[in-house]
């Protein structure tokens, strides 16, 4: 069995939901208190045992590369002033085996993943979307990797969502329960109308895929939104080899829209060692004012 060693993080989107903040900066660099959202994704990959990470970027995404690069002037300044804790924070983002490739023309998630073909080769790999931050005792990426050790099959992370929200997600039509939290899948549907949704189990931004997905993506026709949809390619893959779904039972933070981003910032802030207690007191005080 081939070990899962590589992860792909698509980060070429325009970030239109956060305009004007994202007019000249990558949405993946928007901070949750003091940490860019993409750093949470990279940390999950590393905590799961991933060895090589490819970030698919686009226009105005250079700050992502700079963030994970060494900043000699800053590091020297912090070292001379003996700000060792800050120096540690800065240096921990540079000891990562990262690779970058540009998606010149954004044609959908499937097209972004296709840019990773040469990087991945003939190995299974993880796709991690930056809009979803996952919290659990065992990282979700590691959970998928554990499943792969048993099945050697592509496995997609899913989570139950309100039925009226199914039109926002790729939805699975589940088959039999294979093991704890793992389903076989009859088919995948991209953003179905709630009246047509086969279930409430939505794809949530973590995919473990076998490399045969690239052959499908190379000839995949545009789907919803006139884009190359990864969900459509996975549905096609499921016709030639089994694809499973892993139901995530942890906590998912959606930072892809303004409210989700603010909610995540507040909840993360409440756990932050520097500002947690102060923020808690402020929210209590604010709540009293609003009441």
mmCIF file of C-alpha atoms in Angstrom:
data_model
loop_
_atom_site.group_PDB
_atom_site.id
_atom_site.type_symbol
_atom_site.label_atom_id
_atom_site.label_comp_id
_atom_site.label_asym_id
_atom_site.label_seq_id
_atom_site.Cartn_x
_atom_site.Cartn_y
_atom_site.Cartn_z
ATOM 1 C CA UNK A 1 0.000 0.000 0.000
ATOM 2 C CA UNK A 2 1.296 3.450 -0.962
ATOM 3 C CA UNK A 3 1.602 5.854 1.958
ATOM 4 C CA UNK A 4 -0.297 9.144 1.788
ATOM 5 C CA UNK A 5 2.465 11.769 1.880
ATOM 6 C CA UNK A 6 1.212 14.737 -0.139
ATOM 7 C CA UNK A 7 -1.454 17.400 0.252
ATOM 8 C CA UNK A 8 -2.806 19.977 -2.185
ATOM 9 C CA UNK A 9 -4.273 23.275 -0.950
ATOM 10 C CA UNK A 10 -6.183 25.202 -3.646
ATOM 11 C CA UNK A 11 -5.765 28.919 -2.926
ATOM 12 C CA UNK A 12 -6.359 30.619 -6.271
ATOM 13 C CA UNK A 13 -9.868 31.977 -5.630
ATOM 14 C CA UNK A 14 -10.580 35.686 -5.980
ATOM 15 C CA UNK A 15 -12.103 36.070 -2.507
ATOM 16 C CA UNK A 16 -14.965 38.252 -3.753
ATOM 17 C CA UNK A 17 -17.009 37.712 -0.574
ATOM 18 C CA UNK A 18 -14.438 39.738 1.359
ATOM 19 C CA UNK A 19 -14.049 42.703 -0.976
ATOM 20 C CA UNK A 20 -12.654 45.312 -0.642
ATOM 21 C CA UNK A 21 -10.214 43.681 1.839
ATOM 22 C CA UNK A 22 -9.211 41.071 -0.745
ATOM 23 C CA UNK A 23 -8.761 43.454 -3.660
ATOM 24 C CA UNK A 24 -4.980 43.385 -3.207
ATOM 25 C CA UNK A 25 -4.433 40.603 -0.651
ATOM 26 C CA UNK A 26 -5.088 36.884 -0.528
ATOM 27 C CA UNK A 27 -8.202 35.934 1.441
ATOM 28 C CA UNK A 28 -6.178 33.012 2.821
ATOM 29 C CA UNK A 29 -4.023 35.571 4.644
ATOM 30 C CA UNK A 30 -6.950 37.075 6.562
ATOM 31 C CA UNK A 31 -6.070 36.440 10.213
ATOM 32 C CA UNK A 32 -8.033 34.577 12.849
ATOM 33 C CA UNK A 33 -6.863 36.846 15.694
ATOM 34 C CA UNK A 34 -3.130 36.571 14.897
ATOM 35 C CA UNK A 35 -2.792 33.603 12.535
ATOM 36 C CA UNK A 36 -3.607 33.538 8.796
ATOM 37 C CA UNK A 37 -6.353 31.074 7.920
ATOM 38 C CA UNK A 38 -4.079 29.124 5.584
ATOM 39 C CA UNK A 39 -1.640 28.463 8.423
ATOM 40 C CA UNK A 40 -4.355 26.480 10.232
ATOM 41 C CA UNK A 41 -4.671 24.282 7.121
ATOM 42 C CA UNK A 42 -0.917 23.731 6.840
ATOM 43 C CA UNK A 43 -0.697 22.899 10.550
ATOM 44 C CA UNK A 44 -3.460 20.290 10.181
ATOM 45 C CA UNK A 45 -1.560 18.683 7.312
ATOM 46 C CA UNK A 46 1.679 18.534 9.300
ATOM 47 C CA UNK A 47 -0.067 17.218 12.415
ATOM 48 C CA UNK A 48 -1.487 14.410 10.249
ATOM 49 C CA UNK A 49 1.920 13.315 8.995
ATOM 50 C CA UNK A 50 1.815 14.930 5.548
ATOM 51 C CA UNK A 51 5.368 15.449 4.238
ATOM 52 C CA UNK A 52 4.942 17.626 1.114
ATOM 53 C CA UNK A 53 2.371 20.351 0.480
ATOM 54 C CA UNK A 54 1.493 22.037 -2.802
ATOM 55 C CA UNK A 55 -0.378 25.339 -2.651
ATOM 56 C CA UNK A 56 -2.164 26.261 -5.891
ATOM 57 C CA UNK A 57 -2.110 30.048 -6.079
ATOM 58 C CA UNK A 58 -3.197 32.775 -8.478
ATOM 59 C CA UNK A 59 -3.080 36.526 -8.921
ATOM 60 C CA UNK A 60 -2.309 38.577 -5.765
ATOM 61 C CA UNK A 61 -1.348 35.439 -3.820
ATOM 62 C CA UNK A 62 2.359 36.192 -3.402
ATOM 63 C CA UNK A 63 1.892 37.070 0.318
ATOM 64 C CA UNK A 64 1.146 33.374 0.948
ATOM 65 C CA UNK A 65 4.605 32.440 -0.331
ATOM 66 C CA UNK A 66 6.203 35.266 1.654
ATOM 67 C CA UNK A 67 4.447 34.183 4.849
ATOM 68 C CA UNK A 68 6.002 30.730 4.734
ATOM 69 C CA UNK A 69 9.417 32.046 3.661
ATOM 70 C CA UNK A 70 12.227 33.198 5.925
ATOM 71 C CA UNK A 71 12.310 36.897 6.874
ATOM 72 C CA UNK A 72 15.951 37.389 7.831
ATOM 73 C CA UNK A 73 15.614 41.039 8.863
ATOM 74 C CA UNK A 74 12.658 40.338 11.149
ATOM 75 C CA UNK A 75 14.249 37.241 12.662
ATOM 76 C CA UNK A 76 17.509 39.076 13.327
ATOM 77 C CA UNK A 77 15.649 41.951 14.979
ATOM 78 C CA UNK A 78 13.699 39.627 17.263
ATOM 79 C CA UNK A 79 16.827 37.650 18.139
ATOM 80 C CA UNK A 80 18.820 40.777 19.028
ATOM 81 C CA UNK A 81 15.997 42.034 21.245
ATOM 82 C CA UNK A 82 15.668 38.569 22.824
ATOM 83 C CA UNK A 83 11.998 38.335 21.894
ATOM 84 C CA UNK A 84 12.299 34.575 21.828
ATOM 85 C CA UNK A 85 8.614 33.705 21.937
ATOM 86 C CA UNK A 86 7.868 35.901 18.920
ATOM 87 C CA UNK A 87 10.926 34.516 17.158
ATOM 88 C CA UNK A 88 9.626 30.991 17.693
ATOM 89 C CA UNK A 89 6.270 31.949 16.169
ATOM 90 C CA UNK A 90 7.965 33.413 13.106
ATOM 91 C CA UNK A 91 10.367 30.522 12.580
ATOM 92 C CA UNK A 92 7.745 27.785 12.872
ATOM 93 C CA UNK A 93 6.198 28.868 9.562
ATOM 94 C CA UNK A 94 9.458 28.409 7.654
ATOM 95 C CA UNK A 95 10.240 24.779 8.496
ATOM 96 C CA UNK A 96 7.661 23.379 6.080
ATOM 97 C CA UNK A 97 8.261 21.504 2.818
ATOM 98 C CA UNK A 98 6.041 23.707 0.647
ATOM 99 C CA UNK A 99 5.707 23.937 -3.124
ATOM 100 C CA UNK A 100 3.749 26.464 -5.181
ATOM 101 C CA UNK A 101 2.146 26.478 -8.618
ATOM 102 C CA UNK A 102 -0.066 29.132 -10.224
ATOM 103 C CA UNK A 103 -3.512 28.545 -11.687
ATOM 104 C CA UNK A 104 -3.461 31.269 -14.324
ATOM 105 C CA UNK A 105 -7.150 30.972 -15.242
ATOM 106 C CA UNK A 106 -9.594 30.102 -12.433
ATOM 107 C CA UNK A 107 -11.862 27.465 -13.933
ATOM 108 C CA UNK A 108 -13.146 25.813 -10.806
ATOM 109 C CA UNK A 109 -11.936 23.556 -8.012
ATOM 110 C CA UNK A 110 -11.479 20.572 -10.300
ATOM 111 C CA UNK A 111 -9.217 22.593 -12.575
ATOM 112 C CA UNK A 112 -7.196 23.811 -9.571
ATOM 113 C CA UNK A 113 -6.654 20.231 -8.388
ATOM 114 C CA UNK A 114 -5.594 19.218 -11.903
ATOM 115 C CA UNK A 115 -2.654 21.633 -11.623
ATOM 116 C CA UNK A 116 -1.212 19.241 -9.018
ATOM 117 C CA UNK A 117 -0.907 16.266 -11.390
ATOM 118 C CA UNK A 118 2.885 16.453 -11.827
ATOM 119 C CA UNK A 119 3.414 17.087 -8.104
ATOM 120 C CA UNK A 120 1.275 14.132 -7.032
ATOM 121 C CA UNK A 121 2.405 11.606 -9.634
ATOM 122 C CA UNK A 122 0.907 8.166 -9.061
ATOM 123 C CA UNK A 123 0.355 8.528 -5.311
ATOM 124 C CA UNK A 124 -2.823 8.994 -3.261
ATOM 125 C CA UNK A 125 -3.109 12.543 -1.953
ATOM 126 C CA UNK A 126 -5.157 14.897 0.207
ATOM 127 C CA UNK A 127 -7.026 17.988 -0.995
ATOM 128 C CA UNK A 128 -7.595 20.572 1.752
ATOM 129 C CA UNK A 129 -9.824 23.603 1.195
ATOM 130 C CA UNK A 130 -8.887 26.764 3.051
ATOM 131 C CA UNK A 131 -12.450 27.864 3.838
ATOM 132 C CA UNK A 132 -12.957 24.996 6.289
ATOM 133 C CA UNK A 133 -11.114 24.853 9.611
ATOM 134 C CA UNK A 134 -11.598 21.515 11.364
ATOM 135 C CA UNK A 135 -11.160 20.843 15.081
ATOM 136 C CA UNK A 136 -11.094 17.366 16.612
ATOM 137 C CA UNK A 137 -8.893 15.261 18.875
ATOM 138 C CA UNK A 138 -7.554 13.534 15.751
ATOM 139 C CA UNK A 139 -7.122 15.909 12.782
ATOM 140 C CA UNK A 140 -9.677 15.243 10.043
ATOM 141 C CA UNK A 141 -6.910 14.735 7.480
ATOM 142 C CA UNK A 142 -5.427 12.020 9.702
ATOM 143 C CA UNK A 143 -8.863 10.405 10.062
ATOM 144 C CA UNK A 144 -9.078 10.106 6.260
ATOM 145 C CA UNK A 145 -5.555 8.698 6.122
ATOM 146 C CA UNK A 146 -6.503 6.099 8.740
ATOM 147 C CA UNK A 147 -9.499 5.099 6.608
ATOM 148 C CA UNK A 148 -7.240 4.732 3.575
ATOM 149 C CA UNK A 149 -5.042 2.266 5.425
ATOM 150 C CA UNK A 150 -8.100 0.007 5.669
ATOM 151 C CA UNK A 151 -9.704 0.553 2.258
ATOM 152 C CA UNK A 152 -6.979 1.949 -0.092
ATOM 153 C CA UNK A 153 -9.883 3.870 -1.634
ATOM 154 C CA UNK A 154 -10.654 7.522 -2.179
ATOM 155 C CA UNK A 155 -12.526 8.903 0.820
ATOM 156 C CA UNK A 156 -14.383 12.214 1.078
ATOM 157 C CA UNK A 157 -15.133 14.036 4.333
ATOM 158 C CA UNK A 158 -18.812 14.851 4.856
ATOM 159 C CA UNK A 159 -20.894 16.404 7.602
ATOM 160 C CA UNK A 160 -24.597 16.759 8.250
ATOM 161 C CA UNK A 161 -25.974 20.199 7.311
ATOM 162 C CA UNK A 162 -29.458 21.752 7.550
ATOM 163 C CA UNK A 163 -31.533 20.412 4.667
ATOM 164 C CA UNK A 164 -32.288 23.902 3.372
ATOM 165 C CA UNK A 165 -28.537 24.468 2.928
ATOM 166 C CA UNK A 166 -27.898 21.500 0.625
ATOM 167 C CA UNK A 167 -27.861 23.812 -2.417
ATOM 168 C CA UNK A 168 -24.594 25.282 -1.102
ATOM 169 C CA UNK A 169 -22.653 21.994 -1.090
ATOM 170 C CA UNK A 170 -21.762 18.838 -2.907
ATOM 171 C CA UNK A 171 -24.073 16.207 -1.410
ATOM 172 C CA UNK A 172 -23.644 12.432 -1.236
ATOM 173 C CA UNK A 173 -26.246 9.753 -1.811
ATOM 174 C CA UNK A 174 -25.072 7.346 0.903
ATOM 175 C CA UNK A 175 -25.102 3.583 0.610
ATOM 176 C CA UNK A 176 -24.345 1.046 3.321
ATOM 177 C CA UNK A 177 -22.395 1.864 6.481
ATOM 178 C CA UNK A 178 -18.999 0.213 6.033
ATOM 179 C CA UNK A 179 -17.555 0.951 9.481
ATOM 180 C CA UNK A 180 -17.732 3.626 12.159
ATOM 181 C CA UNK A 181 -18.578 6.909 10.384
ATOM 182 C CA UNK A 182 -17.719 5.510 6.917
ATOM 183 C CA UNK A 183 -20.312 5.077 4.151
ATOM 184 C CA UNK A 184 -20.198 3.680 0.663
ATOM 185 C CA UNK A 185 -21.547 6.225 -1.826
ATOM 186 C CA UNK A 186 -24.099 5.622 -4.574
ATOM 187 C CA UNK A 187 -23.438 8.958 -6.245
ATOM 188 C CA UNK A 188 -22.424 12.578 -5.654
ATOM 189 C CA UNK A 189 -24.539 15.613 -6.556
ATOM 190 C CA UNK A 190 -23.142 19.147 -6.835
ATOM 191 C CA UNK A 191 -25.297 21.798 -5.085
ATOM 192 C CA UNK A 192 -28.722 20.154 -5.471
ATOM 193 C CA UNK A 193 -31.965 21.948 -4.802
ATOM 194 C CA UNK A 194 -33.170 20.871 -1.323
ATOM 195 C CA UNK A 195 -36.158 19.182 -2.931
ATOM 196 C CA UNK A 196 -33.787 16.961 -4.923
ATOM 197 C CA UNK A 197 -31.023 16.417 -2.358
ATOM 198 C CA UNK A 198 -30.446 12.686 -1.705
ATOM 199 C CA UNK A 199 -29.271 13.347 1.878
ATOM 200 C CA UNK A 200 -28.086 16.044 4.278
ATOM 201 C CA UNK A 201 -24.468 14.822 4.199
ATOM 202 C CA UNK A 202 -22.399 17.580 2.626
ATOM 203 C CA UNK A 203 -18.807 17.483 1.373
ATOM 204 C CA UNK A 204 -16.812 19.729 3.704
ATOM 205 C CA UNK A 205 -13.427 20.443 2.222
ATOM 206 C CA UNK A 206 -11.205 17.424 2.871
ATOM 207 C CA UNK A 207 -10.697 14.808 0.181
ATOM 208 C CA UNK A 208 -8.369 11.812 0.037
ATOM 209 C CA UNK A 209 -8.093 10.885 -3.637
ATOM 210 C CA UNK A 210 -6.401 8.244 -5.683
ATOM 211 C CA UNK A 211 -4.405 9.612 -8.648
ATOM 212 C CA UNK A 212 -6.866 8.220 -11.222
ATOM 213 C CA UNK A 213 -8.896 11.371 -10.548
ATOM 214 C CA UNK A 214 -6.514 13.299 -12.823
ATOM 215 C CA UNK A 215 -7.419 11.234 -15.890
ATOM 216 C CA UNK A 216 -11.049 12.186 -15.314
ATOM 217 C CA UNK A 217 -10.316 15.854 -14.631
ATOM 218 C CA UNK A 218 -8.378 16.178 -17.874
ATOM 219 C CA UNK A 219 -11.559 15.563 -19.895
ATOM 220 C CA UNK A 220 -14.121 16.808 -17.370
ATOM 221 C CA UNK A 221 -16.712 19.149 -18.885
ATOM 222 C CA UNK A 222 -17.805 22.279 -16.974
ATOM 223 C CA UNK A 223 -20.657 21.730 -14.554
ATOM 224 C CA UNK A 224 -22.379 24.013 -12.021
ATOM 225 C CA UNK A 225 -21.300 27.634 -12.453
ATOM 226 C CA UNK A 226 -19.699 26.685 -15.783
ATOM 227 C CA UNK A 227 -16.662 25.461 -13.829
ATOM 228 C CA UNK A 228 -14.749 22.183 -13.684
ATOM 229 C CA UNK A 229 -16.331 20.683 -10.587
ATOM 230 C CA UNK A 230 -14.300 18.285 -8.446
ATOM 231 C CA UNK A 231 -17.536 16.706 -7.194
ATOM 232 C CA UNK A 232 -18.494 15.716 -10.753
ATOM 233 C CA UNK A 233 -15.092 14.101 -11.272
ATOM 234 C CA UNK A 234 -15.375 12.180 -8.002
ATOM 235 C CA UNK A 235 -18.826 10.940 -9.046
ATOM 236 C CA UNK A 236 -17.292 9.670 -12.285
ATOM 237 C CA UNK A 237 -14.412 8.038 -10.380
ATOM 238 C CA UNK A 238 -16.973 6.245 -8.217
ATOM 239 C CA UNK A 239 -18.206 4.396 -11.309
ATOM 240 C CA UNK A 240 -14.856 2.661 -11.827
ATOM 241 C CA UNK A 241 -13.581 2.292 -8.255
ATOM 242 C CA UNK A 242 -15.224 2.577 -4.862
ATOM 243 C CA UNK A 243 -15.282 5.980 -3.225
ATOM 244 C CA UNK A 244 -16.215 6.253 0.437
ATOM 245 C CA UNK A 245 -17.504 9.069 2.631
ATOM 246 C CA UNK A 246 -16.247 9.712 6.159
ATOM 247 C CA UNK A 247 -18.714 11.544 8.414
ATOM 248 C CA UNK A 248 -16.846 14.115 10.488
ATOM 249 C CA UNK A 249 -18.115 14.453 14.071
ATOM 250 C CA UNK A 250 -15.818 17.264 15.215
ATOM 251 C CA UNK A 251 -16.250 21.024 14.926
ATOM 252 C CA UNK A 252 -16.168 22.764 11.549
ATOM 253 C CA UNK A 253 -15.568 26.492 11.183
ATOM 254 C CA UNK A 254 -16.583 27.980 7.828
ATOM 255 C CA UNK A 255 -14.405 31.037 7.193
ATOM 256 C CA UNK A 256 -15.577 31.420 3.606
ATOM 257 C CA UNK A 257 -18.153 34.117 4.382
ATOM 258 C CA UNK A 258 -18.229 37.176 6.629
ATOM 259 C CA UNK A 259 -20.416 35.775 9.402
ATOM 260 C CA UNK A 260 -18.536 32.472 9.572
ATOM 261 C CA UNK A 261 -15.248 34.358 9.626
ATOM 262 C CA UNK A 262 -16.383 36.618 12.492
ATOM 263 C CA UNK A 263 -17.795 33.681 14.446
ATOM 264 C CA UNK A 264 -14.529 31.766 14.064
ATOM 265 C CA UNK A 265 -12.482 34.782 15.130
ATOM 266 C CA UNK A 266 -14.554 35.209 18.283
ATOM 267 C CA UNK A 267 -14.477 31.533 19.267
ATOM 268 C CA UNK A 268 -10.761 31.247 18.592
ATOM 269 C CA UNK A 269 -10.179 34.505 20.448
ATOM 270 C CA UNK A 270 -11.950 33.128 23.507
ATOM 271 C CA UNK A 271 -9.383 30.308 23.606
ATOM 272 C CA UNK A 272 -6.403 32.555 22.946
ATOM 273 C CA UNK A 273 -3.993 32.695 25.914
ATOM 274 C CA UNK A 274 -3.382 36.455 25.553
ATOM 275 C CA UNK A 275 -6.874 37.829 25.002
ATOM 276 C CA UNK A 276 -9.280 35.032 25.958
ATOM 277 C CA UNK A 277 -10.360 36.303 29.375
ATOM 278 C CA UNK A 278 -10.473 39.948 28.295
ATOM 279 C CA UNK A 279 -12.590 39.069 25.259
ATOM 280 C CA UNK A 280 -14.947 36.994 27.406
ATOM 281 C CA UNK A 281 -15.466 39.920 29.799
ATOM 282 C CA UNK A 282 -16.074 42.263 26.878
ATOM 283 C CA UNK A 283 -18.690 39.977 25.309
ATOM 284 C CA UNK A 284 -20.518 39.690 28.633
ATOM 285 C CA UNK A 285 -20.477 43.468 28.977
ATOM 286 C CA UNK A 286 -21.664 43.886 25.381
ATOM 287 C CA UNK A 287 -24.447 41.384 25.905
ATOM 288 C CA UNK A 288 -25.687 43.314 28.919
ATOM 289 C CA UNK A 289 -25.745 46.528 26.876
ATOM 290 C CA UNK A 290 -27.686 44.882 24.044
ATOM 291 C CA UNK A 291 -30.237 43.515 26.476
#
